[in-house]
């Protein structure tokens, strides 16, 4: 048999208003369509690939370019501008939007612009992930052994076959398989991979054909989850079937297409699909190395899917990676929501085990399992088999063990399954958890008699793997949501860095930007060992809130200098300064003193500068209008003063009522606005803006005799917000009514 060493690498180039709706995309109106299942998203990707499927000789690079045409926006907020997206979707399960573009370059530019429009929102191009047989037929040590044997001239026959390592026997699952054959219930292991050879005899009674699916962009429909090209998913699934009884079924979730390409989003959909279709265990013999420049936020999308899996009671086992590096550099093995599995193998004397030389290590490694020279199913005619190596082969050994736990305890979640693994772990390397083997390997030889096992057990503390906060939560203590279902110890809490978060009893208080761990400890009892669960607290910079007491000033050219004011609400701590765009109307100092230069209207902004704890924030506009000095008014004669001054003064000092807009009529690049006329009004001001908060609004004035105006030169397809107010002038005194209720309209 040929030995195959399989590995994965990643190619690099993750409700403010209701949906669906329409948004503008550079002159093109785009509807936001709801997608409520992973299958619906996969169908969108399939349609996106329509033109590519018609081409001949499609390569992995072609597929990766298609993937980069997608942009993910982790927000339900309606986007005012998508910068050229041809389609926009909202995936309700994940809570994010998917934007499709004509080219990868357009998508990249859109990400840059959208990040400016929506600071703090995670926006990124979809990431291609490639399945590679990185060292096919080529492990150096094994090939050297074969060569040495071939060169022995005194032997009549040379054995060049590689000796398979029976990892199932090592973990005691051959015996357990026999013991468990009459157990009641069932369990399903979802294999998120390249598909499964559905015609292979090993899967005849083991494949969950009803729920198996193809989420890759190369085909939909019945049996599309088949694995005709790669073999990787078939090998992985074969290990699970050989290690478990018939009650354990395989759900094939194909995410890699025929060229071996997948995307970060498609793999995330695979997790959601498995959870929605009640998988008990998820096997992910895949991953990608986190290279310099990779943003930590780029893993949030899949981490949120893993969080949903934990809540649903699904256990997720993932490969630690084959780069012989720290598991912290491999995702999703580095995720705190998953169980990271490394590879071990026997030494030549067969009496002990070592970590495989390709297997990733580090503090985030949880367990080790057999991964060198593993015999399993392969694609091809009949009962084709192969020997393959990698953490991809180690992971299904532990996934099979998880399936046994779920057979006995269908209500157990991942943390409880983990505690059972620790109960039966054989410690290797340094005592306790180490960087080479994690907690060691699981030996289930006697797991059938678990009920009679009187040895001390490990406790299970179920808590979120990570909690994200900002400095806006500075004065908001919170309690970690904990389920303590297996154990009877006393819980205590401690922080690894009180500069980020401190603990008071069971409450956690944010103290600064950074990350730390809250260590939850269940004390040792007569029945249970002391057990820890760690929750990562990530605190990011907060958003500052600026209060501006006066947002509009009306001045004359001869008026003296004046001061604008604003304040930053706590806990914001940035330095407050004022600035204005270049203009001929005024100058403003950083501390808010304004010097009038000429007539016109301009805007001043209060800016809260960035600090160690908060990001830079800009206020809504402070609008300043400067007019020519008024002409002197003639003095009234005595008769006028005696006969009419009382009524006139009463009229001039009467309050100005709030304006009421009667109708807003959109036209081509125009809007006609009609309002209720007020007898006391000398004029009206009409302002309009693209933003609901009226930021950067433009203002026009009309005579008080008018009750309508047509605003021209507007942008077609854009939504505008409009307000009107009445103005009354008495000499130099100007009295303005309140702005009318906002009306919104989409221009034709």
XYZ file of C-alpha atoms in Angstrom:
748
model
C 0.000 0.000 0.000
C 1.116 3.531 -0.627
C 1.511 5.770 2.370
C -0.211 9.119 2.177
C 0.543 12.024 4.445
C -2.310 14.511 4.200
C -2.213 18.078 5.404
C -4.150 21.305 4.982
C -2.902 24.759 4.209
C -4.737 28.040 3.967
C -4.297 30.513 1.118
C -4.623 34.159 2.224
C -4.947 36.901 -0.489
C -15.050 36.749 9.256
C -30.183 44.860 14.002
C -29.984 48.554 13.535
C -32.701 48.282 10.931
C -34.910 45.562 9.621
C -34.055 43.307 6.695
C -34.773 42.684 3.891
C -34.621 46.096 2.275
C -32.914 47.843 -0.617
C -29.527 49.515 -0.582
C -27.581 51.463 -3.159
C -24.522 49.923 -4.767
C -22.866 52.586 -6.945
C -25.918 53.309 -9.038
C -27.331 49.818 -8.704
C -30.170 49.054 -6.297
C -29.581 45.784 -4.437
C -32.156 43.892 -2.404
C -31.073 42.299 0.874
C -32.398 38.738 0.848
C -32.760 36.564 3.932
C -30.997 33.192 4.052
C -32.236 31.043 6.916
C -30.241 27.803 6.518
C -26.667 26.828 5.588
C -28.063 25.064 2.513
C -29.569 28.321 1.245
C -26.205 30.054 1.583
C -24.495 27.161 -0.227
C -27.010 27.496 -3.053
C -26.114 31.181 -3.396
C -22.435 30.236 -3.699
C -23.366 27.539 -6.222
C -25.192 30.095 -8.389
C -22.250 32.476 -8.028
C -20.086 29.761 -9.620
C -22.432 29.219 -12.591
C -20.182 30.803 -15.215
C -17.115 29.070 -13.828
C -18.776 25.654 -14.038
C -19.310 26.177 -17.774
C -15.586 26.693 -18.290
C -13.206 23.874 -19.097
C -10.144 23.110 -17.047
C -11.260 24.921 -13.893
C -8.364 25.117 -11.430
C -8.129 25.610 -7.695
C -6.908 29.155 -8.382
C -10.098 29.858 -10.357
C -12.207 28.694 -7.422
C -10.179 30.766 -4.984
C -10.758 33.891 -7.090
C -14.504 33.220 -6.927
C -14.279 32.915 -3.154
C -12.530 36.296 -2.896
C -15.478 37.940 -4.656
C -17.427 37.548 -1.413
C -17.406 40.000 1.486
C -18.676 39.176 4.968
C -20.122 41.942 7.160
C -20.770 40.783 10.722
C -23.727 43.073 11.302
C -27.451 43.191 10.638
C -27.310 46.961 10.110
C -28.555 48.041 6.697
C -25.627 49.224 4.600
C -26.271 52.598 2.963
C -23.656 51.865 0.306
C -22.219 48.466 -0.633
C -19.734 49.940 -3.126
C -20.764 47.876 -6.093
C -22.171 44.636 -4.672
C -24.310 42.805 -7.236
C -26.112 40.812 -4.525
C -26.552 41.255 -0.785
C -27.784 38.557 1.605
C -28.364 38.281 5.335
C -27.701 34.886 6.956
C -29.989 34.724 9.974
C -28.268 31.825 11.770
C -24.874 33.508 11.847
C -26.151 37.080 12.019
C -23.996 38.390 9.177
C -24.368 39.769 5.663
C -22.815 38.288 2.521
C -22.022 40.669 -0.353
C -21.176 39.367 -3.839
C -19.035 41.372 -6.295
C -18.040 41.060 -9.934
C -14.356 40.722 -9.091
C -12.039 40.046 -6.170
C -10.469 43.497 -6.623
C -13.881 45.156 -6.278
C -14.526 43.141 -3.141
C -11.172 44.160 -1.659
C -11.861 47.846 -2.334
C -15.353 47.521 -0.858
C -13.887 46.111 2.361
C -11.629 49.165 2.664
C -14.541 51.575 2.175
C -16.993 49.681 4.372
C -14.519 49.588 7.248
C -14.352 53.384 7.076
C -18.154 53.648 7.061
C -18.667 51.161 9.903
C -15.761 51.329 12.372
C -15.925 48.553 14.932
C -17.838 46.200 12.602
C -15.874 43.140 11.466
C -15.730 43.165 7.651
C -13.523 40.914 5.520
C -13.156 39.126 2.202
C -13.990 35.444 2.342
C -10.816 33.391 2.791
C -9.906 30.502 0.456
C -8.777 27.283 2.153
C -7.034 24.591 0.102
C -6.825 20.857 0.783
C -3.430 19.544 -0.217
C -1.700 16.199 -0.071
C 1.391 18.002 1.123
C 3.749 14.991 1.204
C 2.009 12.321 -0.807
C 4.064 9.107 -1.004
C 6.921 10.914 0.673
C 7.642 10.544 4.408
C 11.432 10.664 4.608
C 11.848 8.110 7.405
C 9.579 5.510 5.840
C 11.080 5.955 2.388
C 14.553 5.500 3.865
C 13.488 2.224 5.461
C 12.088 0.989 2.156
C 15.271 1.943 0.353
C 17.441 0.171 2.934
C 15.391 -2.992 2.602
C 15.548 -2.899 -1.180
C 19.324 -2.685 -1.111
C 19.744 -5.879 0.933
C 20.969 -8.262 -1.737
C 21.019 -11.304 0.547
C 17.240 -11.316 1.016
C 15.073 -13.145 -1.492
C 12.084 -10.887 -0.824
C 11.933 -7.330 0.280
C 8.975 -6.109 2.292
C 8.294 -2.547 1.221
C 4.813 -2.410 2.681
C 4.399 0.045 5.527
C 3.278 -1.494 8.800
C -0.017 0.066 9.851
C -0.446 1.272 13.419
C -3.619 -0.133 15.003
C -4.688 2.955 16.881
C -8.169 1.575 17.511
C -6.660 -1.298 19.491
C -4.311 1.045 21.319
C -7.276 3.104 22.574
C -9.218 -0.023 23.556
C -11.998 0.688 21.092
C -11.820 -2.741 19.423
C -12.874 -4.316 22.729
C -15.339 -1.518 23.451
C -16.909 -1.954 20.013
C -17.774 -5.532 20.930
C -18.990 -4.526 24.401
C -21.183 -1.755 22.967
C -22.837 -3.651 20.125
C -26.035 -4.098 22.143
C -26.166 -0.602 23.623
C -29.391 1.264 22.988
C -29.602 4.626 21.288
C -27.486 6.040 18.508
C -24.957 8.780 17.806
C -23.985 10.709 14.687
C -20.516 11.949 13.792
C -20.471 14.742 11.202
C -17.302 14.616 9.100
C -16.723 18.110 7.674
C -14.327 17.335 4.868
C -14.031 16.405 1.178
C -17.046 14.084 1.224
C -17.250 10.285 1.481
C -17.083 7.501 -1.092
C -20.701 6.465 -0.652
C -20.175 3.180 -2.523
C -17.406 1.965 -0.251
C -18.483 -1.237 1.575
C -17.454 0.201 4.936
C -20.256 2.774 4.738
C -23.093 0.575 3.466
C -24.941 0.610 6.797
C -23.110 3.496 8.419
C -23.756 6.517 6.211
C -26.553 8.895 7.202
C -27.671 9.450 3.631
C -30.687 11.533 4.616
C -28.646 14.267 6.277
C -25.356 14.060 4.378
C -24.871 17.140 2.220
C -22.615 18.980 -0.189
C -22.039 22.610 0.781
C -19.196 23.074 -1.709
C -19.851 25.369 -4.659
C -19.456 22.701 -7.339
C -22.731 20.838 -7.144
C -26.000 20.307 -5.351
C -28.563 17.588 -5.183
C -28.779 13.913 -4.317
C -25.501 12.167 -3.459
C -23.482 15.316 -4.156
C -21.636 14.661 -0.888
C -19.746 11.842 -2.662
C -15.924 12.049 -2.582
C -14.771 11.200 -6.130
C -11.380 12.941 -6.163
C -9.758 13.616 -2.809
C -10.099 10.543 -0.576
C -9.323 12.487 2.584
C -12.872 12.555 3.947
C -13.311 8.872 3.083
C -10.183 7.948 5.068
C -11.257 10.021 8.072
C -14.792 8.583 8.097
C -13.440 5.053 7.733
C -11.507 5.395 10.990
C -14.697 6.353 12.831
C -16.693 3.444 11.393
C -13.977 0.896 12.190
C -13.697 2.150 15.766
C -17.418 2.195 16.595
C -20.486 -0.082 16.459
C -23.338 0.225 13.974
C -25.241 2.593 16.266
C -22.774 5.302 15.250
C -23.613 6.880 11.896
C -21.571 9.161 9.662
C -22.981 12.439 8.374
C -20.899 13.523 5.395
C -20.672 17.323 5.177
C -18.679 18.110 2.054
C -17.111 21.571 2.047
C -14.193 21.007 -0.357
C -14.985 21.041 -4.063
C -13.499 18.818 -6.753
C -10.446 21.073 -7.066
C -9.784 20.778 -3.334
C -10.918 24.337 -2.611
C -13.173 25.556 0.171
C -13.695 28.838 1.962
C -13.654 29.940 5.560
C -17.357 30.786 5.311
C -18.289 27.444 3.732
C -16.503 25.528 6.499
C -18.351 27.660 9.055
C -21.611 26.759 7.320
C -20.613 23.109 7.737
C -20.515 23.568 11.510
C -23.942 25.225 11.498
C -25.356 22.484 9.266
C -24.085 19.686 11.516
C -25.538 21.372 14.602
C -28.907 22.047 12.946
C -29.112 18.392 11.855
C -28.428 17.107 15.359
C -24.898 15.784 14.998
C -23.578 14.547 18.343
C -19.943 14.937 17.327
C -18.196 17.023 14.665
C -14.876 15.867 13.215
C -12.783 18.578 11.547
C -9.554 17.094 10.217
C -8.668 20.445 8.726
C -7.260 23.814 9.575
C -4.977 26.579 8.434
C -1.895 28.179 9.844
C -2.361 31.639 11.302
C 0.288 33.687 9.536
C 1.631 37.137 10.515
C -0.910 39.812 9.622
C -3.904 37.567 10.184
C -6.443 39.512 12.248
C -7.671 37.759 15.389
C -11.182 38.967 14.589
C -11.093 36.801 11.461
C -11.784 33.757 13.630
C -14.852 35.244 15.314
C -17.273 34.006 12.657
C -16.394 30.336 13.151
C -15.959 30.722 16.911
C -19.553 31.908 17.094
C -20.618 28.758 15.219
C -18.642 26.668 17.734
C -20.414 28.511 20.553
C -23.742 27.487 19.018
C -22.453 23.905 18.849
C -21.556 23.922 22.546
C -24.984 25.267 23.426
C -26.616 22.521 21.324
C -24.609 19.777 23.053
C -22.354 18.963 20.085
C -18.717 17.981 20.688
C -16.173 19.376 18.199
C -12.847 17.548 17.659
C -10.275 19.246 15.402
C -6.786 18.453 14.122
C -3.947 20.347 15.794
C -2.116 20.656 12.465
C 0.906 19.121 10.750
C 3.327 22.052 10.680
C 5.344 20.980 13.762
C 4.668 24.333 15.363
C 2.632 25.759 18.211
C -1.049 24.821 18.067
C -1.757 28.483 18.830
C -0.791 29.177 15.204
C -3.302 26.703 13.779
C -7.020 27.374 13.506
C -9.549 26.025 14.490
C -7.305 23.969 16.817
C -6.408 27.200 18.620
C -10.071 27.991 19.229
C -11.076 27.752 22.862
C -14.366 26.248 21.727
C -12.833 23.056 20.265
C -10.868 19.969 21.370
C -7.434 20.028 19.693
C -6.009 16.597 18.829
C -2.325 15.904 18.170
C -0.704 12.785 16.728
C 1.318 10.135 18.532
C 2.953 6.912 17.362
C 4.765 3.934 18.893
C 8.517 3.878 19.204
C 10.270 1.031 17.414
C 10.294 -1.251 20.465
C 6.504 -0.915 20.630
C 6.458 -0.376 24.398
C 6.018 3.395 24.520
C 4.754 6.318 22.466
C 6.167 9.540 21.128
C 4.650 12.609 19.519
C 4.722 12.372 15.732
C 7.375 14.663 14.301
C 4.833 16.565 12.193
C 2.284 17.107 14.967
C 1.702 20.593 16.361
C 2.245 21.069 20.072
C 1.849 23.758 22.714
C -0.350 24.707 25.629
C -3.547 24.666 23.549
C -3.148 20.972 22.658
C -5.797 18.949 24.517
C -5.193 15.261 23.739
C -3.137 13.033 21.473
C -4.321 10.061 19.417
C -2.824 7.624 16.887
C -1.938 9.484 13.684
C 1.050 7.803 12.043
C 0.500 5.048 9.431
C -3.238 4.665 9.960
C -5.112 2.115 7.858
C -8.552 3.138 6.553
C -10.899 3.354 3.573
C -9.998 5.182 0.350
C -11.739 6.134 -2.868
C -11.709 3.594 -5.685
C -13.262 0.350 -6.803
C -14.515 -2.076 -4.176
C -12.956 -2.079 -0.724
C -10.051 0.238 -1.463
C -7.859 1.124 1.511
C -4.789 3.230 2.182
C -2.359 4.006 4.968
C -2.159 7.722 5.731
C -0.570 9.910 8.376
C -1.367 13.231 9.961
C -3.295 14.842 12.759
C -6.190 14.413 10.314
C -6.013 10.688 11.134
C -5.607 11.243 14.886
C -8.734 13.389 15.159
C -11.321 10.737 14.114
C -9.920 8.388 16.781
C -10.942 10.899 19.439
C -14.203 11.695 17.609
C -15.030 7.969 17.779
C -14.339 8.027 21.522
C -16.679 11.022 21.834
C -19.375 9.041 20.002
C -19.135 6.317 22.679
C -19.629 8.911 25.414
C -22.672 10.301 23.590
C -24.093 6.779 23.233
C -23.983 6.369 27.012
C -24.755 9.993 27.878
C -26.722 11.628 25.049
C -27.295 14.698 27.235
C -23.581 15.399 27.726
C -22.163 18.552 26.177
C -18.569 19.045 25.073
C -17.284 20.016 28.524
C -18.785 16.860 30.033
C -17.359 14.680 27.247
C -14.005 16.345 27.900
C -14.161 15.434 31.586
C -14.795 11.768 30.665
C -11.751 11.863 28.378
C -9.697 13.065 31.331
C -11.080 10.243 33.476
C -9.684 7.697 31.009
C -6.590 9.561 29.801
C -3.209 7.835 29.930
C -0.685 10.486 30.875
C 2.379 10.744 28.640
C 5.362 13.056 28.873
C 5.494 15.436 31.821
C 2.951 14.746 34.611
C -0.397 16.378 33.927
C -1.106 18.399 30.831
C 2.017 19.075 28.769
C 2.844 20.662 25.433
C 3.677 17.383 23.661
C 0.594 15.251 24.377
C -1.904 17.500 26.170
C -3.535 15.259 28.759
C -2.323 12.152 26.915
C -4.379 9.602 24.979
C -7.780 8.145 25.890
C -7.896 4.429 26.747
C -11.484 3.178 26.568
C -10.706 -0.504 27.180
C -12.894 -0.523 30.304
C -15.305 2.276 29.422
C -18.236 -0.162 29.144
C -17.976 -0.629 32.913
C -18.013 3.103 33.628
C -20.924 2.703 36.017
C -18.814 0.421 38.216
C -15.792 2.721 38.129
C -15.316 4.040 41.677
C -12.154 6.004 40.946
C -12.159 9.763 41.316
C -13.464 11.622 38.296
C -12.980 15.054 36.819
C -15.664 17.697 37.147
C -17.325 19.487 34.234
C -17.742 23.258 34.316
C -19.578 24.546 31.256
C -18.942 28.221 30.547
C -18.418 30.404 27.475
C -14.914 29.915 26.090
C -14.572 33.636 25.456
C -16.438 36.781 26.469
C -15.893 39.984 24.497
C -16.213 43.343 26.232
C -15.229 46.947 25.563
C -14.184 49.776 27.843
C -17.770 51.011 27.686
C -18.446 48.145 30.124
C -16.049 49.636 32.676
C -18.707 50.234 35.329
C -20.865 47.234 34.501
C -19.957 44.136 36.564
C -21.162 40.879 35.021
C -21.559 37.247 35.986
C -20.260 34.424 33.791
C -23.016 32.048 32.708
C -21.980 28.699 34.218
C -23.481 25.213 34.210
C -21.897 22.949 36.844
C -23.421 19.596 35.940
C -20.747 17.016 36.798
C -19.108 17.403 40.175
C -19.760 18.665 43.685
C -16.800 20.905 44.446
C -16.967 24.514 45.555
C -16.459 27.032 42.776
C -13.978 29.883 43.059
C -12.926 32.561 40.571
C -9.614 34.287 39.894
C -8.228 36.603 37.214
C -4.857 36.085 35.546
C -4.498 39.848 34.986
C -6.385 42.314 37.158
C -5.292 45.152 34.874
C -7.780 43.758 32.347
C -10.484 42.260 34.572
C -10.791 41.654 38.280
C -13.035 39.318 40.222
C -15.250 40.045 43.206
C -16.846 36.815 44.347
C -18.463 35.452 41.194
C -18.714 38.845 39.498
C -16.221 40.119 36.933
C -15.312 43.784 36.488
C -13.604 45.164 33.378
C -10.566 47.290 34.288
C -8.548 47.808 31.096
C -7.880 46.953 27.456
C -6.316 43.571 26.749
C -7.080 39.935 27.407
C -6.879 37.702 30.426
C -8.411 34.514 31.741
C -10.908 34.016 34.490
C -9.935 30.724 36.102
C -12.959 28.907 37.503
C -11.900 26.187 39.933
C -14.065 23.392 41.333
C -12.410 22.215 44.544
C -11.452 18.588 45.129
C -13.915 16.339 46.958
C -14.039 12.662 47.897
C -15.555 11.804 44.508
C -13.898 14.347 42.208
C -10.523 15.837 41.431
C -9.974 19.571 41.488
C -10.899 20.820 38.025
C -10.342 24.124 36.254
C -12.167 25.839 33.419
C -10.707 28.970 31.854
C -12.771 31.730 30.267
C -10.942 34.233 28.107
C -12.000 37.837 28.635
C -11.152 40.086 25.694
C -11.567 43.808 26.324
C -11.293 46.147 23.354
C -11.217 49.923 23.207
C -14.582 51.558 23.766
C -16.601 54.085 21.780
C -16.761 57.602 23.214
C -20.003 59.571 23.409
C -19.853 63.313 22.799
C -22.636 65.602 24.030
C -23.080 68.900 22.163
C -25.542 71.227 23.963
C -25.950 73.663 21.027
C -25.771 72.329 17.479
C -26.741 75.492 15.531
C -25.515 79.051 15.707
C -26.790 82.059 13.704
C -24.437 85.027 13.699
C -23.872 88.349 11.936
C -20.627 89.390 10.344
C -19.987 92.038 13.012
C -20.585 89.699 15.955
C -17.742 89.139 18.380
C -15.863 85.890 18.719
C -17.763 83.182 20.551
C -17.137 79.740 22.023
C -18.679 76.386 21.133
C -18.898 73.719 23.810
C -19.138 69.956 24.109
C -18.359 67.263 26.659
C -17.342 63.603 26.670
C -19.565 61.280 28.647
C -17.909 58.905 31.093
C -16.174 56.509 30.907
C -14.688 58.110 27.763
C -11.342 59.701 28.566
C -10.016 61.171 25.310
C -8.912 64.783 24.963
C -11.683 66.972 23.508
C -10.764 69.290 20.623
C -12.714 71.207 17.980
C -12.007 71.408 14.279
C -13.613 72.604 11.060
C -13.000 71.784 7.449
C -11.220 74.457 5.420
C -13.698 77.294 4.792
C -14.051 81.082 4.388
C -16.667 81.518 7.119
C -14.789 80.992 10.385
C -11.766 79.689 12.201
C -11.959 77.571 15.350
C -9.270 76.816 17.916
C -8.851 73.386 19.490
C -10.522 74.640 22.671
C -13.596 75.888 20.781
C -13.089 79.654 20.310
C -14.572 80.801 16.992
C -13.443 83.786 14.898
C -15.874 84.944 12.194
C -14.260 85.537 8.783
C -17.148 85.898 6.329
C -20.719 85.007 5.479
C -22.024 81.532 4.758
C -22.698 78.245 6.492
C -20.129 75.724 7.692
C -19.719 72.977 10.260
C -17.586 72.546 13.347
C -16.955 69.132 14.896
C -16.055 68.143 18.420
C -13.480 65.345 18.408
C -12.672 63.006 21.281
C -9.105 61.926 20.604
C -8.095 58.279 20.863
C -6.677 57.174 24.192
C -5.314 53.958 25.645
C -8.871 52.866 26.391
C -11.083 54.469 23.742
C -11.093 55.010 19.992
C -11.331 58.415 18.330
C -14.872 59.746 18.035
C -16.330 62.660 16.060
C -19.535 64.439 17.081
C -22.470 65.381 14.922
C -21.963 68.680 13.139
C -22.258 72.021 14.890
C -23.684 74.243 12.136
C -22.733 77.920 12.090
C -24.478 80.363 9.742
C -23.090 83.891 9.370
C -25.156 86.605 7.629
C -24.521 90.186 6.566
C -25.308 92.743 9.245
C -28.986 93.832 9.155
C -29.891 97.262 7.776
C -30.944 99.851 10.412
C -34.712 99.964 10.988
C -36.484 103.407 10.757
C -37.935 104.683 14.020
C -41.746 104.520 14.105
C -43.666 107.865 14.472
C -45.602 108.636 17.614
C -49.000 107.674 16.171
C -47.687 104.291 15.129
C -46.016 103.892 18.442
C -49.209 104.705 20.304
C -51.742 102.985 18.066
C -50.060 99.807 16.867
C -47.043 99.038 18.942
C -48.862 96.808 21.404
C -50.255 94.392 18.822
C -47.039 94.437 16.779
C -44.877 93.612 19.781
C -47.230 90.806 20.755
C -46.974 89.333 17.266
C -43.165 89.611 17.136
C -42.664 87.905 20.472
C -45.207 85.173 19.892
C -43.718 81.671 19.952
C -43.002 79.970 16.634
C -44.788 76.662 16.278
C -43.184 73.392 15.243
C -43.496 72.940 11.492
C -45.529 70.097 10.006
C -44.614 68.415 6.710
C -47.738 67.527 4.767
C -46.252 65.639 1.831
C -42.932 64.485 0.370
C -43.054 63.586 -3.333
C -40.005 61.916 -4.945
C -39.169 62.678 -8.561
C -36.189 61.963 -10.776
C -33.241 63.382 -8.820
C -35.690 65.734 -7.076
C -38.054 65.844 -4.107
C -41.004 68.187 -3.651
C -41.658 69.045 0.003
C -44.980 70.596 1.120
C -45.646 71.864 4.662
C -48.392 73.509 6.693
C -48.126 77.290 6.397
C -47.803 79.404 9.565
C -49.107 82.975 9.657
C -46.339 84.164 11.993
C -43.476 82.744 9.919
C -41.292 85.185 8.007
C -39.376 82.384 6.325
C -38.791 78.651 6.418
C -35.655 76.540 6.558
C -35.589 73.136 4.911
C -32.717 70.769 5.632
C -31.999 67.389 4.066
C -29.358 64.706 4.600
C -28.421 61.150 3.669
C -28.020 60.157 7.305
C -30.864 59.823 9.761
C -28.955 61.805 12.395
C -28.888 64.691 9.852
C -25.098 64.731 9.856
C -23.727 66.922 7.024
C -27.255 68.189 6.279
C -27.723 70.897 3.666
C -30.101 73.779 4.430
C -32.145 75.948 2.059
C -34.332 78.958 2.922
C -37.584 80.155 1.363
C -39.927 83.103 1.865
C -42.616 82.776 4.529
C -45.311 83.097 1.871
C -44.358 79.725 0.405
C -45.560 76.338 1.593
C -43.565 74.069 -0.736
C -40.195 73.701 -2.417
C -38.596 71.353 -4.927
C -35.108 70.249 -3.882
C -33.052 69.476 -6.976
C -29.772 67.781 -7.919
C -30.263 64.874 -5.547
C -28.666 61.440 -5.999
C -30.958 58.919 -7.663
C -31.734 55.848 -5.622
C -30.560 57.392 -2.355
C -32.756 57.724 0.740
C -32.960 61.275 2.086
C -34.189 62.539 5.461
C -35.980 65.914 5.419
C -37.078 68.462 8.076
C -38.697 71.908 7.975
C -38.894 74.691 10.554
C -40.460 78.143 10.672
C -38.352 81.279 11.294
C -39.534 84.623 12.642
C -37.354 87.739 12.637
C -37.857 90.874 14.762
C -35.123 93.380 14.077
C -31.896 91.638 15.018
C -33.695 88.968 17.022
C -34.330 85.692 15.243
C -36.767 83.178 16.653
C -36.864 79.669 15.196
C -39.389 76.956 15.729
C -38.597 73.316 16.355
C -37.665 71.119 13.420
C -40.534 69.078 12.061
C -40.677 65.322 12.444
C -38.255 63.711 9.977
C -39.660 62.414 6.727
C -37.673 59.966 4.624
C -37.973 59.349 0.904
C -36.042 57.412 -1.719
C -35.266 59.554 -4.748
C -36.191 58.104 -8.129
